[in-house]
mmCIF file of C-alpha atoms in Angstrom:
data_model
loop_
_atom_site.group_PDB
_atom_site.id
_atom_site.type_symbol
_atom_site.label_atom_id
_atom_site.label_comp_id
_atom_site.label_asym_id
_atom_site.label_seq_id
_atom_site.Cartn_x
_atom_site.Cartn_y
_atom_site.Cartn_z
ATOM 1 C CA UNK A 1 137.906 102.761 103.076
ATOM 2 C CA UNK A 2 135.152 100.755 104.198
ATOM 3 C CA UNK A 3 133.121 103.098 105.784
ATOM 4 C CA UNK A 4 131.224 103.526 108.950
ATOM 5 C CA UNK A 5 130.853 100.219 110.047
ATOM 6 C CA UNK A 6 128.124 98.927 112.546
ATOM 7 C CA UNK A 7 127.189 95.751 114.339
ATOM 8 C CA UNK A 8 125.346 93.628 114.844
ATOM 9 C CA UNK A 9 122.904 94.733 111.848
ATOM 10 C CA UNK A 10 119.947 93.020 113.830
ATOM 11 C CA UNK A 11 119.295 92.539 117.398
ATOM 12 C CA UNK A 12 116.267 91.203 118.428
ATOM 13 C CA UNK A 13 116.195 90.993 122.445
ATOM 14 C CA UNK A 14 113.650 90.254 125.487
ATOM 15 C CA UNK A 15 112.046 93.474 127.562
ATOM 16 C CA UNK A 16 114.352 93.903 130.406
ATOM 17 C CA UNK A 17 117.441 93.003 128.260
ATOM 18 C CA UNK A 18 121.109 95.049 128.116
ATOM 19 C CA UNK A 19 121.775 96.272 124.486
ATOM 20 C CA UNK A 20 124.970 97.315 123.357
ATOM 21 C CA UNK A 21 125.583 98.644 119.546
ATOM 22 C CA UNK A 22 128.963 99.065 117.818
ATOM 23 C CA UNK A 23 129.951 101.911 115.915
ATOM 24 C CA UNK A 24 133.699 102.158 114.077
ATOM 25 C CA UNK A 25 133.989 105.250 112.197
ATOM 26 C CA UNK A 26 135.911 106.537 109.281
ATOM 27 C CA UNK A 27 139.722 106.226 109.734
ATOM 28 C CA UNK A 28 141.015 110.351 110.543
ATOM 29 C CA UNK A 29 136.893 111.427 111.661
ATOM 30 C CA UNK A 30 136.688 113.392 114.574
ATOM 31 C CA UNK A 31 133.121 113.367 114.925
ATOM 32 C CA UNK A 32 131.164 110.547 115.679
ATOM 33 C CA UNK A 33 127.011 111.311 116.011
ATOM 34 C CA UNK A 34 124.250 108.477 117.328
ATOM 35 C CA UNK A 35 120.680 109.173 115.869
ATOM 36 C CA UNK A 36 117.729 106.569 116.283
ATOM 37 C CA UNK A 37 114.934 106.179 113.411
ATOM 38 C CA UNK A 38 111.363 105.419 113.870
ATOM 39 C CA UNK A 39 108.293 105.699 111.553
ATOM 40 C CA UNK A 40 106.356 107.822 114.523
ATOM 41 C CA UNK A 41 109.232 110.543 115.739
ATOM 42 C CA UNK A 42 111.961 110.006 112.037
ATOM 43 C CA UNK A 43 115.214 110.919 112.299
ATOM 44 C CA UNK A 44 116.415 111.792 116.030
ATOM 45 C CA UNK A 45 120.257 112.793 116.858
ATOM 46 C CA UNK A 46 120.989 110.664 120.573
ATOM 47 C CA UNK A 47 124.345 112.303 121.082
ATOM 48 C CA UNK A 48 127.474 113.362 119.370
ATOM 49 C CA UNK A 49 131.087 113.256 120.225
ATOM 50 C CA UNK A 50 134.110 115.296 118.823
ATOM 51 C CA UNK A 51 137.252 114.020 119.568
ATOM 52 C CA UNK A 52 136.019 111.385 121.268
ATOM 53 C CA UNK A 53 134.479 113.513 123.987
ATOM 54 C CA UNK A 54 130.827 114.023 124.546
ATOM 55 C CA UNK A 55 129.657 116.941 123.525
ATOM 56 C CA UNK A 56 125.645 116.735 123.453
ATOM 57 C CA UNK A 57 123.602 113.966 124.998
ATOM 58 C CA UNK A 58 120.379 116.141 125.140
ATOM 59 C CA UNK A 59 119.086 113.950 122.521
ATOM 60 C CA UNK A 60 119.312 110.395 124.907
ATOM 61 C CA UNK A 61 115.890 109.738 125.861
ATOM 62 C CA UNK A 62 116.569 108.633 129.198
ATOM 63 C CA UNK A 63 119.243 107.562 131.818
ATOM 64 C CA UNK A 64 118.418 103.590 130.411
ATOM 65 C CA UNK A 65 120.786 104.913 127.162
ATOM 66 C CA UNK A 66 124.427 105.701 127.776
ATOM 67 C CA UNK A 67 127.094 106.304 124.828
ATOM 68 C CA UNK A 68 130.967 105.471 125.056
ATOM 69 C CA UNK A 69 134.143 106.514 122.868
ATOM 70 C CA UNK A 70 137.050 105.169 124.116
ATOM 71 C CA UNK A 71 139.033 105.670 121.587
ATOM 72 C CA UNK A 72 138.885 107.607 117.801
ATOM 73 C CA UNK A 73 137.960 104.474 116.224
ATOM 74 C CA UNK A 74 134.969 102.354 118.448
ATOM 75 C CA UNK A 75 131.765 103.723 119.998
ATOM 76 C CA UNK A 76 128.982 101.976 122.033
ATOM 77 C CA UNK A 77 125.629 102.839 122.754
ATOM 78 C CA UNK A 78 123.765 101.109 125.282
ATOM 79 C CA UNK A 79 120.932 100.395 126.543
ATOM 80 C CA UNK A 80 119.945 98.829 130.036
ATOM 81 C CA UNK A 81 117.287 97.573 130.667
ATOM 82 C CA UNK A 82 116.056 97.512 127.090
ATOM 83 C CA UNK A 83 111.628 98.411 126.357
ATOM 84 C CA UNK A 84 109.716 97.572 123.385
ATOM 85 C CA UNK A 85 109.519 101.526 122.657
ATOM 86 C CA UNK A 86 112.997 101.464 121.814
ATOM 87 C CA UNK A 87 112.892 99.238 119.223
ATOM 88 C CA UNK A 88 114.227 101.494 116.118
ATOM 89 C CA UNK A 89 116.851 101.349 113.277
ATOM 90 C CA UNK A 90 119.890 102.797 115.062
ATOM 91 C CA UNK A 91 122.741 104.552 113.274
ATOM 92 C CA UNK A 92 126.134 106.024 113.440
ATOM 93 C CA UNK A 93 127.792 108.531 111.798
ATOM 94 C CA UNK A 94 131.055 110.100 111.941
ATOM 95 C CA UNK A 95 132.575 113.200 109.663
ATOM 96 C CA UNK A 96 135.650 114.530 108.633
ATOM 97 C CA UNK A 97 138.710 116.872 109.912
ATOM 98 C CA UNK A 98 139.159 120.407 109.402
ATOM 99 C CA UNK A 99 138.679 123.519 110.440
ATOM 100 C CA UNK A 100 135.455 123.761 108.813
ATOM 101 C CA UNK A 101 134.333 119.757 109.772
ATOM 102 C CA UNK A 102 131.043 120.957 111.224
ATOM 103 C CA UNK A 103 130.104 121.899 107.621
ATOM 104 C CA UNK A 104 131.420 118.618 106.205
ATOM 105 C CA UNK A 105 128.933 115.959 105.378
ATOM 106 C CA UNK A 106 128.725 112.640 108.153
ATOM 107 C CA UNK A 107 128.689 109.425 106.483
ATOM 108 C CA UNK A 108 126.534 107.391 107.862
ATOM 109 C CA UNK A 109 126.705 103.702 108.816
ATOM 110 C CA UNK A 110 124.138 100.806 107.262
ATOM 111 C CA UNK A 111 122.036 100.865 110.676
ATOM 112 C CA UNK A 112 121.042 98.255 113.513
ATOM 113 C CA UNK A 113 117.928 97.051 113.078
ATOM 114 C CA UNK A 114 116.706 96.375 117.494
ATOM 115 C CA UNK A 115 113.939 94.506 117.793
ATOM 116 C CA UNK A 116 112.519 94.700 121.945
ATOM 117 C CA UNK A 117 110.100 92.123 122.151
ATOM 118 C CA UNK B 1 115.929 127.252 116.718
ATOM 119 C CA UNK B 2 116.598 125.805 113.358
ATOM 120 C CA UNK B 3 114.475 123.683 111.302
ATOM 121 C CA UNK B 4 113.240 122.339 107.920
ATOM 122 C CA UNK B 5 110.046 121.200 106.693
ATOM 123 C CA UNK B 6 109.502 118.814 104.111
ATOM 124 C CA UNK B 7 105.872 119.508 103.072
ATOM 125 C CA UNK B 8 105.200 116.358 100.434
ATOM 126 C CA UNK B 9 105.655 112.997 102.243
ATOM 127 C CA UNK B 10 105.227 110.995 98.988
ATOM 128 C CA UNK B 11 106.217 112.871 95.491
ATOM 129 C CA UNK B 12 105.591 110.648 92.180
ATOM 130 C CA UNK B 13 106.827 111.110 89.212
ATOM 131 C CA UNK B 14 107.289 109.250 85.741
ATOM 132 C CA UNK B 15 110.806 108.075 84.602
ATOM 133 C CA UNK B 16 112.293 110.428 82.963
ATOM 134 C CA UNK B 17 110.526 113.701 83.943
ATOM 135 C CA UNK B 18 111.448 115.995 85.928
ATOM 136 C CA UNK B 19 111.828 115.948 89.846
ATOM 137 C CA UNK B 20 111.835 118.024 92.371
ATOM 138 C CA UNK B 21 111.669 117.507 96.304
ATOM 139 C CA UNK B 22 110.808 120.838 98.187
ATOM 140 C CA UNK B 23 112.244 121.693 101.544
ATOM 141 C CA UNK B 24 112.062 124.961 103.204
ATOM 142 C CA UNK B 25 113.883 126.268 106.472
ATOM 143 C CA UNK B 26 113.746 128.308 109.072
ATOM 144 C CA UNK B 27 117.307 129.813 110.869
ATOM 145 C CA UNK B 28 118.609 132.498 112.749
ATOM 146 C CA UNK B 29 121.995 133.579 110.629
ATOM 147 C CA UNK B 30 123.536 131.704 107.795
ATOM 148 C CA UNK B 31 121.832 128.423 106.921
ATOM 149 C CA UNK B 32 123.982 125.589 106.142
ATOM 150 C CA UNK B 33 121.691 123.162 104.139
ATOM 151 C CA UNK B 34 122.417 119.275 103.404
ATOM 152 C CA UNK B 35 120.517 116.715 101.229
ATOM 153 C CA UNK B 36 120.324 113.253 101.706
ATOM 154 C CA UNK B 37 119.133 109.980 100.350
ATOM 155 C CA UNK B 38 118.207 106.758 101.876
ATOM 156 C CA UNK B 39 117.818 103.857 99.997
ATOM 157 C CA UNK B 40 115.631 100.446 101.396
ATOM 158 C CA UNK B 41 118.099 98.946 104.403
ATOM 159 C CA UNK B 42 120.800 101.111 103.788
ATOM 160 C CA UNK B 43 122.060 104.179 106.455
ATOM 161 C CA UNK B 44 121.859 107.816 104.607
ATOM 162 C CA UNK B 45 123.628 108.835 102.274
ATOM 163 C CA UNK B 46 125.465 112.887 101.531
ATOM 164 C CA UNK B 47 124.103 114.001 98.434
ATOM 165 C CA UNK B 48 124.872 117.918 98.513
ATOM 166 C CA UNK B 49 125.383 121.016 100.553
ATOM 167 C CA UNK B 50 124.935 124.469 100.147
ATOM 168 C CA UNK B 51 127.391 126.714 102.612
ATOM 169 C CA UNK B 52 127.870 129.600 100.743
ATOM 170 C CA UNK B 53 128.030 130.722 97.206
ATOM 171 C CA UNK B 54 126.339 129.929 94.196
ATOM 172 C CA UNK B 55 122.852 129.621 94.493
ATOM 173 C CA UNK B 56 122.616 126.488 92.529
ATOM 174 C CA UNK B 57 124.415 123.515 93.703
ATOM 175 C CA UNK B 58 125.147 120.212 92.277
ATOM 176 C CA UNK B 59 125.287 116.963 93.519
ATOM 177 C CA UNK B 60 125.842 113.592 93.440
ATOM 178 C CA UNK B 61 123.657 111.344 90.737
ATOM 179 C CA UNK B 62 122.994 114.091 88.633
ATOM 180 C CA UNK B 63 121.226 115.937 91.744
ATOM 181 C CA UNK B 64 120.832 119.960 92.052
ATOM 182 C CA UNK B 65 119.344 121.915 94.366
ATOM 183 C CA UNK B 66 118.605 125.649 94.173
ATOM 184 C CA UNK B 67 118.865 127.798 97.508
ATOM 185 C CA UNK B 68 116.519 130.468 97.754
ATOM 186 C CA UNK B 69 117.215 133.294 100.828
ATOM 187 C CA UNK B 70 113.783 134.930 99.950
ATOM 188 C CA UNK B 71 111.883 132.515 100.037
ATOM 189 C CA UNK B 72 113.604 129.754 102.634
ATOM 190 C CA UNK B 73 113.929 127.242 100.125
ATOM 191 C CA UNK B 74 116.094 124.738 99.682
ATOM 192 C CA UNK B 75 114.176 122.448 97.235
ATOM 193 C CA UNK B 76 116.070 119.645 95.406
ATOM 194 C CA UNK B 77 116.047 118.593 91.637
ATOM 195 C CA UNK B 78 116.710 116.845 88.959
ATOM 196 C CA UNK B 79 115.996 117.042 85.222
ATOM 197 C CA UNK B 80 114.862 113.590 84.329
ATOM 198 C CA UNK B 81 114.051 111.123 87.270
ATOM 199 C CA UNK B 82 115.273 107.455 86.888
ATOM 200 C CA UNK B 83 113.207 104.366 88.623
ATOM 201 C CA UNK B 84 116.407 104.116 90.514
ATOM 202 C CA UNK B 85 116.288 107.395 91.890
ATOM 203 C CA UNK B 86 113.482 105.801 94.163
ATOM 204 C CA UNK B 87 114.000 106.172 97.616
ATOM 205 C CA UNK B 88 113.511 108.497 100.836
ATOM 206 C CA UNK B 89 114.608 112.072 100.781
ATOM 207 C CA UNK B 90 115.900 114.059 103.994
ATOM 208 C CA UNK B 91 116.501 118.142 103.813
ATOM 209 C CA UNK B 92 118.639 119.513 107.184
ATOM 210 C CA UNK B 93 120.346 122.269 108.410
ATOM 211 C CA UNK B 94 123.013 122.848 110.398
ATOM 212 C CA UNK B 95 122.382 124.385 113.701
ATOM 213 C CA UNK B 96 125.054 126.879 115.446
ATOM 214 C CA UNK B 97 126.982 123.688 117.346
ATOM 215 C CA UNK B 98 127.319 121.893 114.184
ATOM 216 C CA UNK B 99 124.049 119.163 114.385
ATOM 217 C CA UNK B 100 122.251 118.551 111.545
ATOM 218 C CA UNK B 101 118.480 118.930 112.022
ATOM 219 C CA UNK B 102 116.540 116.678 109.958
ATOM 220 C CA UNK B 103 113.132 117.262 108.077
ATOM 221 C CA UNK B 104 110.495 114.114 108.001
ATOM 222 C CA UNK B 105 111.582 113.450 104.672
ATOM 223 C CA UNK B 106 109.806 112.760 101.689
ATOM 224 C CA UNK B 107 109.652 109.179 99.705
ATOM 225 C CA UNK B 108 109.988 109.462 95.586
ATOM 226 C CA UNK B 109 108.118 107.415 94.067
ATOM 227 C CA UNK B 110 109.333 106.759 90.127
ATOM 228 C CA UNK B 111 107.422 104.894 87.707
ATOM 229 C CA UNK B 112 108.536 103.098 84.533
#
């Protein structure tokens, strides 16, 4: 399996800019989780989906960020218009099956490196 | 509300002694405690869990960690540190709706 798989890997875009960031999970993962890192705030969950439905967006920041799964295997997480403050490493993560996949470990993707000049 | 603490930011340590990365937590039932590793560039990466069980569990890499109800400890080890083993550390727990809560993590720093 290749893994969670992410692109682009860098995006460097203009204030005022639409973003949009892949995720394709694992092949059979129900879960699917967005977190954004930054040297000030570390390791912040955005949202999370199960079955490809939403289940906690209290993490998005603000109405600029919005997160799609349209199907088990692609997710998107936008943002419009795009601010220097959200320039971060973004990642996606996804984990496994069961009846006990809440306690299974997420793999997580290699990251997006944004850039908001 | 759950949470972890990683109290070290920075822990250095010679190749080929000992290593340990503490983490400590704070949760309302049954903690369900993760450790992970992230290497320069590269997304995180599982290295153990502790659900239920023995109080010692091992990992990947030659990785332990011992869980400690007591004393709310979840502090991660291993017997002789490699330069390799260089990188940043995350403790988290797993909160009632099955997110992982991250500590600030802590970088290990391994000298030759």
């Amino acid at each position: 399996d290749a893994g969670v798989i992410q692109s682009p890997r860098h995006e460097v875009t203009e204030m005022g800019q639409e973003v949009t960031l892949r995720c394709k999970p694992i092949s059979g993962h129900d879960y699917l989780f967005w977190y954004r890192q930054t040297m000030m705030r570390g390791l912040e969950l955005l949202i999370y989906f199960n079955n490809n439905v939403p289940i906690d967006d209290s993490g998005m920041p603000e109405d600029r960020f919005s997160a799609k799964m349209p199907n088990a295997s692609f997710s998107t997480l936008k943002i419009q218009p795009s601010e220097p403050r959200d320039s971060a490493v973004y990642f996606c993560a996804s984990s496994a099956k069961g009846q006990t996949s809440s306690y299974n470990e997420q793999f997580f993707g290699p990251g997006t490196r944004l850039t908001v000049l | 509300a759950q949470s972890v603490a990683q109290p070290e930011d920075q822990v250095n340590v010679a190749e080929g002694n000992p290593l340990t990365v503490k983490c400590t937590y704070s949760v309302s039932g049954n903690p369900y405690l993760f450790w992970y590793v992230q290497y320069p560039n590269r997304g995180l990466q599982f290295l153990l869990k502790y659900i239920t069980g023995d109080n010692l569990v091992k990992g990947s890499y030659g990785f332990e960690a011992e869980f400690n109800k007591s004393q709310t400890s979840f502090h991660l080890k291993k017997p002789s540190a490699l330069v390799s083993d260089s990188a940043l550390y995350f403790c988290a727990v797993r909160d009632s709706w099955g997110k992982l809560q991250f500590g600030a993590g802590t970088q290990v720093v391994v000298t030759p």
